[in-house]
Amino acid sequence: MNMPTSNTTTEKKSTEEELVPSGSLLKHIDPKSSSPQVKKVSSASYRERIIKRKKSVELEEGETVTPSPSPPREVNLDTEEVKIPHPTPPTVNVLATSKNADTEQEQLVYTRLLKRLATAYKTRAGKSSSINSLVDHMFAFCNYVISYYYMDRLHANTPFTEAIKGWRSLFPYVETFMKQIQEKKEHTLYGLCCCLMSLIRFYLFRRLEKLTKPDLAAYSNDQESATQAKDLITRSDELLKEYEKGHYLFSNSEKFFNIGVLAKAFPKSFESIVVQGDLSLGVTLNGEAGVKTAPMYPFSPFSSLRHAAIAIKVILVEFIESRNLEFKLLKDPEDYL
């Protein structure tokens, strides 16, 4: 590349380069090539295109045009073959958030890989009966919760009466290892487990309430048949039971885990979660905490399930350190794929 011979030439070149922004408009993807090839465009050609576009679409100052999002695609996670990008093993601290976390592709990755990660922890937990196995179960539980959360996001148009079956399939598993935690008198782990279980119950209650309320109102106005009345009574009873169970579990969790316990027993986690809003220690794949986070205490009724589960994983890391456990976190894809 020839170096400019004068300041005038340099300034002219700089001006032309500024008129040609980088981005998708300048990229030509060759379908036969595995990497994008950049197509050079002259500044004059680019200006002509801009003028033509301005004639067809006049925008007021500050107004922007955003493409309409494509409708969510129903995906059968168990049967459909989906190409999932192989995540890069983290060599430095992973990022808790990602600007792409709400895209369908990322949600699909989180759903599939976090479920596999949960299964890997669960499998390893079954190979021993030590305190490590209880921690493995807790990591498995948290990862299942995050996976199911993203499953719900992917299947937003699926009736929740179907989606709820997946959540309830967790209960027998969790109740089994909760008994083991009680037997070993690991009160902190028991409190954390009760807390997350209570948040699931509150989450189910809120979702069921949104489905049942309109039908109850319609029944009151239209005086529907006795069959529908029975169905509504059953559903109302079901959602009230979810709330009662959530309240009971939350009350139990408060005896062993609360903001005071978090601040005193896990000061590093308190600083990260409550003061800084940093959940990176609880993240494995990069970005599963969402688009952004803020200082939080995600352990009260109706808190975000996703943030609560990730925050518990942050606490578990400090729990491992405080107990000097020889515990290997499953971080590399080879550990769970």
Coordinates of C-alpha atoms in Angstrom, one line a residue:
M1 CA 0.0 0.0 0.0
N2 CA 1.5 3.4 -1.1
M3 CA 1.8 6.0 1.7
P4 CA 0.2 9.4 1.1
T5 CA 2.6 12.0 -0.1
S6 CA 0.8 15.1 1.4
N7 CA -1.5 16.1 4.2
T8 CA -4.2 17.1 1.6
T9 CA -4.2 13.6 0.2
T10 CA -4.5 12.1 3.7
E11 CA -7.4 14.3 4.6
K12 CA -9.3 13.5 1.4
K13 CA -8.8 9.8 1.9
S14 CA -10.0 10.0 5.5
T15 CA -13.1 11.9 4.4
E16 CA -14.0 9.3 1.8
E17 CA -13.5 6.5 4.3
E18 CA -15.9 8.1 6.7
L19 CA -18.5 8.3 4.0
V20 CA -18.4 4.5 3.6
P21 CA -19.5 2.9 6.9
S22 CA -18.6 -0.6 7.7
G23 CA -21.4 -3.1 8.3
S24 CA -23.7 -5.5 6.5
L25 CA -24.3 -3.1 3.6
L26 CA -20.7 -3.6 2.5
K27 CA -20.4 -7.4 3.0
H28 CA -20.9 -9.8 0.1
I29 CA -21.2 -13.4 1.3
D30 CA -19.9 -15.9 -1.2
P31 CA -22.0 -19.1 -0.6
K32 CA -19.1 -21.2 -1.7
S33 CA -16.8 -19.6 0.9
S34 CA -16.8 -20.4 4.6
S35 CA -15.8 -16.8 5.5
P36 CA -17.4 -13.5 4.5
Q37 CA -15.6 -11.6 1.8
V38 CA -15.6 -7.8 2.1
K39 CA -16.6 -6.1 -1.2
K40 CA -15.1 -2.7 -1.6
V41 CA -17.5 0.1 -2.5
S42 CA -16.5 3.5 -3.7
S43 CA -17.7 6.5 -1.8
A44 CA -19.4 7.9 -4.9
S45 CA -21.4 4.7 -5.5
Y46 CA -22.4 4.6 -1.8
R47 CA -23.6 8.3 -1.9
E48 CA -25.7 7.6 -5.0
R49 CA -27.4 4.7 -3.2
I50 CA -28.1 6.8 -0.2
I51 CA -29.7 9.5 -2.3
K52 CA -32.0 7.0 -4.0
R53 CA -33.0 5.6 -0.7
K54 CA -33.7 9.0 0.8
K55 CA -36.1 9.8 -2.1
S56 CA -38.1 6.7 -1.4
V57 CA -38.1 7.0 2.4
E58 CA -38.0 10.3 4.2
L59 CA -37.3 10.1 8.0
E60 CA -37.7 12.8 10.5
E61 CA -34.7 13.7 12.6
G62 CA -34.0 11.1 15.2
E63 CA -36.4 8.5 13.7
T64 CA -35.1 5.1 12.9
V65 CA -36.5 2.1 11.0
T66 CA -36.2 -1.3 12.5
P67 CA -37.0 -4.5 10.6
S68 CA -40.0 -6.4 11.8
P69 CA -39.0 -9.4 13.8
S70 CA -39.8 -12.8 12.4
P71 CA -42.5 -14.7 14.3
P72 CA -41.3 -17.2 16.9
R73 CA -40.7 -20.7 15.4
E74 CA -42.1 -23.7 17.2
V75 CA -39.2 -26.1 17.8
N76 CA -39.5 -29.7 19.0
L77 CA -36.3 -29.8 21.1
D78 CA -36.4 -33.6 21.5
T79 CA -36.9 -34.6 17.8
E80 CA -35.8 -31.8 15.6
E81 CA -32.2 -31.7 14.4
V82 CA -30.8 -28.3 15.2
K83 CA -27.3 -27.1 14.5
I84 CA -26.0 -25.6 17.7
P85 CA -22.7 -23.7 17.6
H86 CA -20.0 -25.3 19.7
P87 CA -19.3 -22.9 22.6
T88 CA -15.8 -21.8 23.2
P89 CA -14.3 -23.1 26.4
P90 CA -14.0 -20.0 28.7
T91 CA -10.3 -19.1 29.3
V92 CA -11.3 -15.9 31.2
N93 CA -14.3 -14.9 33.2
V94 CA -17.4 -15.4 31.1
L95 CA -19.9 -12.6 30.5
A96 CA -23.2 -12.8 32.3
T97 CA -25.1 -10.9 29.7
S98 CA -25.3 -10.7 25.9
K99 CA -27.1 -8.3 23.6
N100 CA -28.2 -11.4 21.7
A101 CA -29.6 -13.3 24.7
D102 CA -33.2 -12.7 23.6
T103 CA -32.8 -14.1 20.1
E104 CA -34.4 -17.4 19.2
Q105 CA -31.1 -19.0 18.3
E106 CA -29.4 -18.1 21.6
Q107 CA -32.4 -19.2 23.6
L108 CA -32.3 -22.5 21.7
V109 CA -28.6 -22.9 22.6
Y110 CA -29.3 -22.1 26.3
T111 CA -32.2 -24.5 26.4
R112 CA -30.3 -27.5 24.9
L113 CA -26.9 -27.0 26.4
L114 CA -28.0 -26.1 29.9
K115 CA -30.2 -29.2 30.0
R116 CA -27.1 -31.3 29.0
L117 CA -25.0 -29.5 31.7
A118 CA -27.7 -30.2 34.3
T119 CA -27.8 -33.9 33.3
A120 CA -24.0 -34.1 33.6
Y121 CA -24.1 -32.7 37.1
K122 CA -27.0 -35.0 38.0
T123 CA -25.1 -38.1 36.7
R124 CA -22.0 -37.2 38.6
A125 CA -24.0 -36.6 41.8
G126 CA -25.3 -40.2 41.6
K127 CA -21.8 -41.6 41.8
S128 CA -21.2 -40.6 45.4
S129 CA -22.9 -39.7 48.7
S130 CA -20.6 -37.0 49.9
I131 CA -21.2 -33.3 50.3
N132 CA -19.9 -32.9 46.7
S133 CA -22.9 -35.0 45.4
L134 CA -25.3 -32.6 47.1
V135 CA -23.6 -29.6 45.5
D136 CA -23.7 -31.5 42.2
H137 CA -27.5 -31.9 42.6
M138 CA -27.9 -28.2 43.4
F139 CA -26.0 -27.2 40.2
A140 CA -28.1 -29.7 38.2
F141 CA -31.3 -28.2 39.7
C142 CA -30.2 -24.6 38.9
N143 CA -29.3 -25.5 35.3
Y144 CA -32.6 -27.3 34.8
V145 CA -34.4 -24.2 35.9
I146 CA -32.6 -21.9 33.5
S147 CA -33.1 -24.4 30.7
Y148 CA -36.8 -24.7 31.4
Y149 CA -37.1 -20.9 31.6
Y150 CA -35.7 -20.6 28.1
M151 CA -37.9 -23.4 27.0
D152 CA -40.9 -21.4 28.0
R153 CA -39.5 -18.4 26.1
L154 CA -39.1 -20.5 23.0
H155 CA -42.6 -21.9 23.2
A156 CA -44.4 -18.7 24.1
N157 CA -47.4 -19.8 22.0
T158 CA -47.6 -23.2 23.5
P159 CA -50.5 -23.6 26.0
F160 CA -49.0 -23.3 29.5
T161 CA -51.1 -26.3 30.6
E162 CA -48.7 -28.3 28.5
A163 CA -45.5 -26.5 29.4
I164 CA -46.2 -26.9 33.1
K165 CA -45.7 -30.6 32.8
G166 CA -42.0 -30.0 32.3
W167 CA -41.7 -27.9 35.4
R168 CA -43.5 -30.5 37.5
S169 CA -41.3 -33.3 36.3
L170 CA -38.5 -31.6 38.3
F171 CA -40.3 -31.9 41.6
P172 CA -39.8 -35.7 42.4
Y173 CA -36.1 -35.3 41.6
V174 CA -35.6 -32.2 43.8
E175 CA -37.7 -33.6 46.7
T176 CA -35.4 -36.7 46.7
F177 CA -32.1 -34.9 47.1
M178 CA -33.7 -32.4 49.5
K179 CA -34.2 -35.3 51.9
Q180 CA -30.5 -36.1 51.5
I181 CA -29.6 -32.5 52.3
Q182 CA -31.8 -32.6 55.4
E183 CA -30.2 -35.9 56.6
K184 CA -26.8 -34.4 56.3
K185 CA -28.0 -31.2 58.1
E186 CA -26.7 -28.9 55.3
H187 CA -28.9 -26.1 56.3
T188 CA -27.6 -23.5 53.8
L189 CA -28.1 -25.9 50.9
Y190 CA -31.6 -26.8 52.2
G191 CA -32.5 -23.1 52.4
L192 CA -31.3 -22.4 48.9
C193 CA -33.2 -25.4 47.6
C194 CA -36.4 -24.4 49.3
C195 CA -36.0 -20.9 48.0
L196 CA -35.7 -21.9 44.4
M197 CA -38.5 -24.4 44.7
S198 CA -40.7 -21.7 46.2
L199 CA -39.9 -19.4 43.3
I200 CA -40.9 -22.1 40.8
R201 CA -44.3 -22.5 42.6
F202 CA -44.9 -18.7 42.5
Y203 CA -43.9 -18.7 38.9
L204 CA -46.4 -21.5 38.1
F205 CA -49.1 -19.7 40.2
R206 CA -48.7 -16.5 38.2
R207 CA -48.8 -18.2 34.8
L208 CA -51.8 -20.3 35.8
E209 CA -53.6 -17.2 37.2
K210 CA -53.1 -15.4 33.9
L211 CA -54.8 -18.3 32.1
T212 CA -57.6 -18.8 34.6
K213 CA -58.6 -15.2 35.3
P214 CA -60.1 -14.4 31.9
D215 CA -62.1 -17.7 31.8
L216 CA -63.5 -17.0 35.3
A217 CA -64.6 -13.5 34.2
A218 CA -66.2 -14.9 31.0
Y219 CA -68.0 -17.6 33.1
S220 CA -69.4 -15.0 35.5
N221 CA -70.8 -12.9 32.6
D222 CA -72.0 -15.7 30.3
Q223 CA -73.2 -18.4 32.8
E224 CA -71.5 -21.2 31.0
S225 CA -72.3 -24.9 31.4
A226 CA -71.8 -27.0 34.5
T227 CA -68.9 -28.8 32.8
Q228 CA -67.0 -25.6 32.3
A229 CA -67.8 -24.6 35.9
K230 CA -66.3 -27.8 37.2
D231 CA -63.2 -27.2 35.0
L232 CA -62.8 -23.7 36.3
I233 CA -63.1 -24.8 39.9
T234 CA -60.4 -27.4 39.4
R235 CA -58.1 -24.9 37.8
S236 CA -58.7 -22.3 40.5
D237 CA -58.0 -24.9 43.2
E238 CA -54.8 -25.9 41.3
L239 CA -53.4 -22.4 41.2
L240 CA -54.3 -21.7 44.8
K241 CA -52.4 -24.9 45.8
E242 CA -49.4 -23.7 43.9
Y243 CA -49.4 -20.4 45.9
E244 CA -49.8 -22.2 49.2
K245 CA -46.9 -24.5 48.4
G246 CA -44.8 -21.6 47.3
H247 CA -45.6 -19.7 50.5
Y248 CA -44.8 -22.8 52.7
L249 CA -41.4 -23.4 50.9
F250 CA -40.5 -19.7 51.1
S251 CA -41.2 -19.6 54.8
N252 CA -39.0 -22.6 55.3
S253 CA -36.2 -21.2 53.2
E254 CA -36.2 -18.0 55.2
K255 CA -35.3 -19.9 58.4
F256 CA -32.0 -21.0 56.8
F257 CA -31.2 -18.6 54.0
N258 CA -32.1 -14.9 53.8
I259 CA -30.3 -11.6 53.0
G260 CA -28.7 -11.6 56.5
V261 CA -27.2 -15.1 55.9
L262 CA -26.1 -14.0 52.4
A263 CA -24.3 -10.9 53.7
K264 CA -22.6 -12.7 56.6
A265 CA -21.8 -16.2 55.3
F266 CA -21.2 -15.3 51.7
P267 CA -19.8 -11.7 51.6
K268 CA -18.3 -12.1 48.1
S269 CA -21.6 -13.3 46.7
F270 CA -23.4 -10.5 48.5
E271 CA -21.1 -8.0 46.9
S272 CA -21.4 -9.5 43.4
I273 CA -25.2 -10.0 43.4
V274 CA -26.7 -7.4 45.6
V275 CA -24.2 -4.5 45.3
Q276 CA -22.8 -4.9 41.8
G277 CA -25.5 -7.0 40.0
D278 CA -22.7 -9.2 38.7
L279 CA -23.8 -12.8 38.0
S280 CA -20.8 -13.9 35.9
L281 CA -19.6 -16.5 38.3
G282 CA -22.9 -18.4 37.9
V283 CA -22.7 -18.3 34.1
T284 CA -21.3 -21.1 31.9
L285 CA -22.2 -20.4 28.3
N286 CA -21.9 -16.6 28.2
G287 CA -25.0 -14.4 28.3
E288 CA -27.6 -16.7 29.8
A289 CA -28.4 -14.0 32.4
G290 CA -30.1 -11.9 29.7
V291 CA -29.4 -8.7 27.9
K292 CA -28.6 -6.8 31.1
T293 CA -28.5 -7.1 34.9
A294 CA -28.5 -4.7 37.8
P295 CA -28.0 -4.9 41.6
M296 CA -30.6 -7.3 42.9
Y297 CA -31.8 -9.6 45.6
P298 CA -33.5 -12.3 43.5
F299 CA -34.8 -14.4 46.3
S300 CA -38.2 -12.9 47.1
P301 CA -41.6 -14.2 45.9
F302 CA -42.1 -13.7 42.1
S303 CA -38.4 -12.8 41.5
S304 CA -36.9 -13.8 38.2
L305 CA -36.4 -17.5 38.1
R306 CA -33.5 -17.2 35.7
H307 CA -31.6 -14.7 37.8
A308 CA -32.3 -16.6 41.1
A309 CA -30.9 -19.8 39.7
I310 CA -27.8 -18.1 38.3
A311 CA -27.3 -16.2 41.6
I312 CA -27.5 -19.5 43.6
K313 CA -24.8 -20.9 41.4
V314 CA -22.7 -17.8 42.3
I315 CA -23.3 -18.6 46.0
L316 CA -22.5 -22.3 45.5
V317 CA -19.0 -21.3 44.1
E318 CA -18.3 -19.4 47.4
F319 CA -19.8 -22.3 49.4
I320 CA -17.3 -24.7 47.8
E321 CA -14.4 -22.3 48.6
S322 CA -15.6 -21.8 52.2
R323 CA -15.7 -25.5 52.8
N324 CA -12.5 -26.3 51.0
L325 CA -14.2 -28.9 48.8
E326 CA -12.3 -30.6 46.0
F327 CA -15.0 -29.9 43.5
K328 CA -14.6 -29.5 39.8
L329 CA -17.0 -27.1 38.1
L330 CA -18.2 -28.3 34.7
K331 CA -17.2 -25.4 32.5
D332 CA -15.7 -26.9 29.3
P333 CA -18.0 -28.2 26.6
E334 CA -16.2 -31.6 26.8
D335 CA -17.5 -32.0 30.3
Y336 CA -21.1 -32.2 29.3
L337 CA -21.5 -32.6 25.5

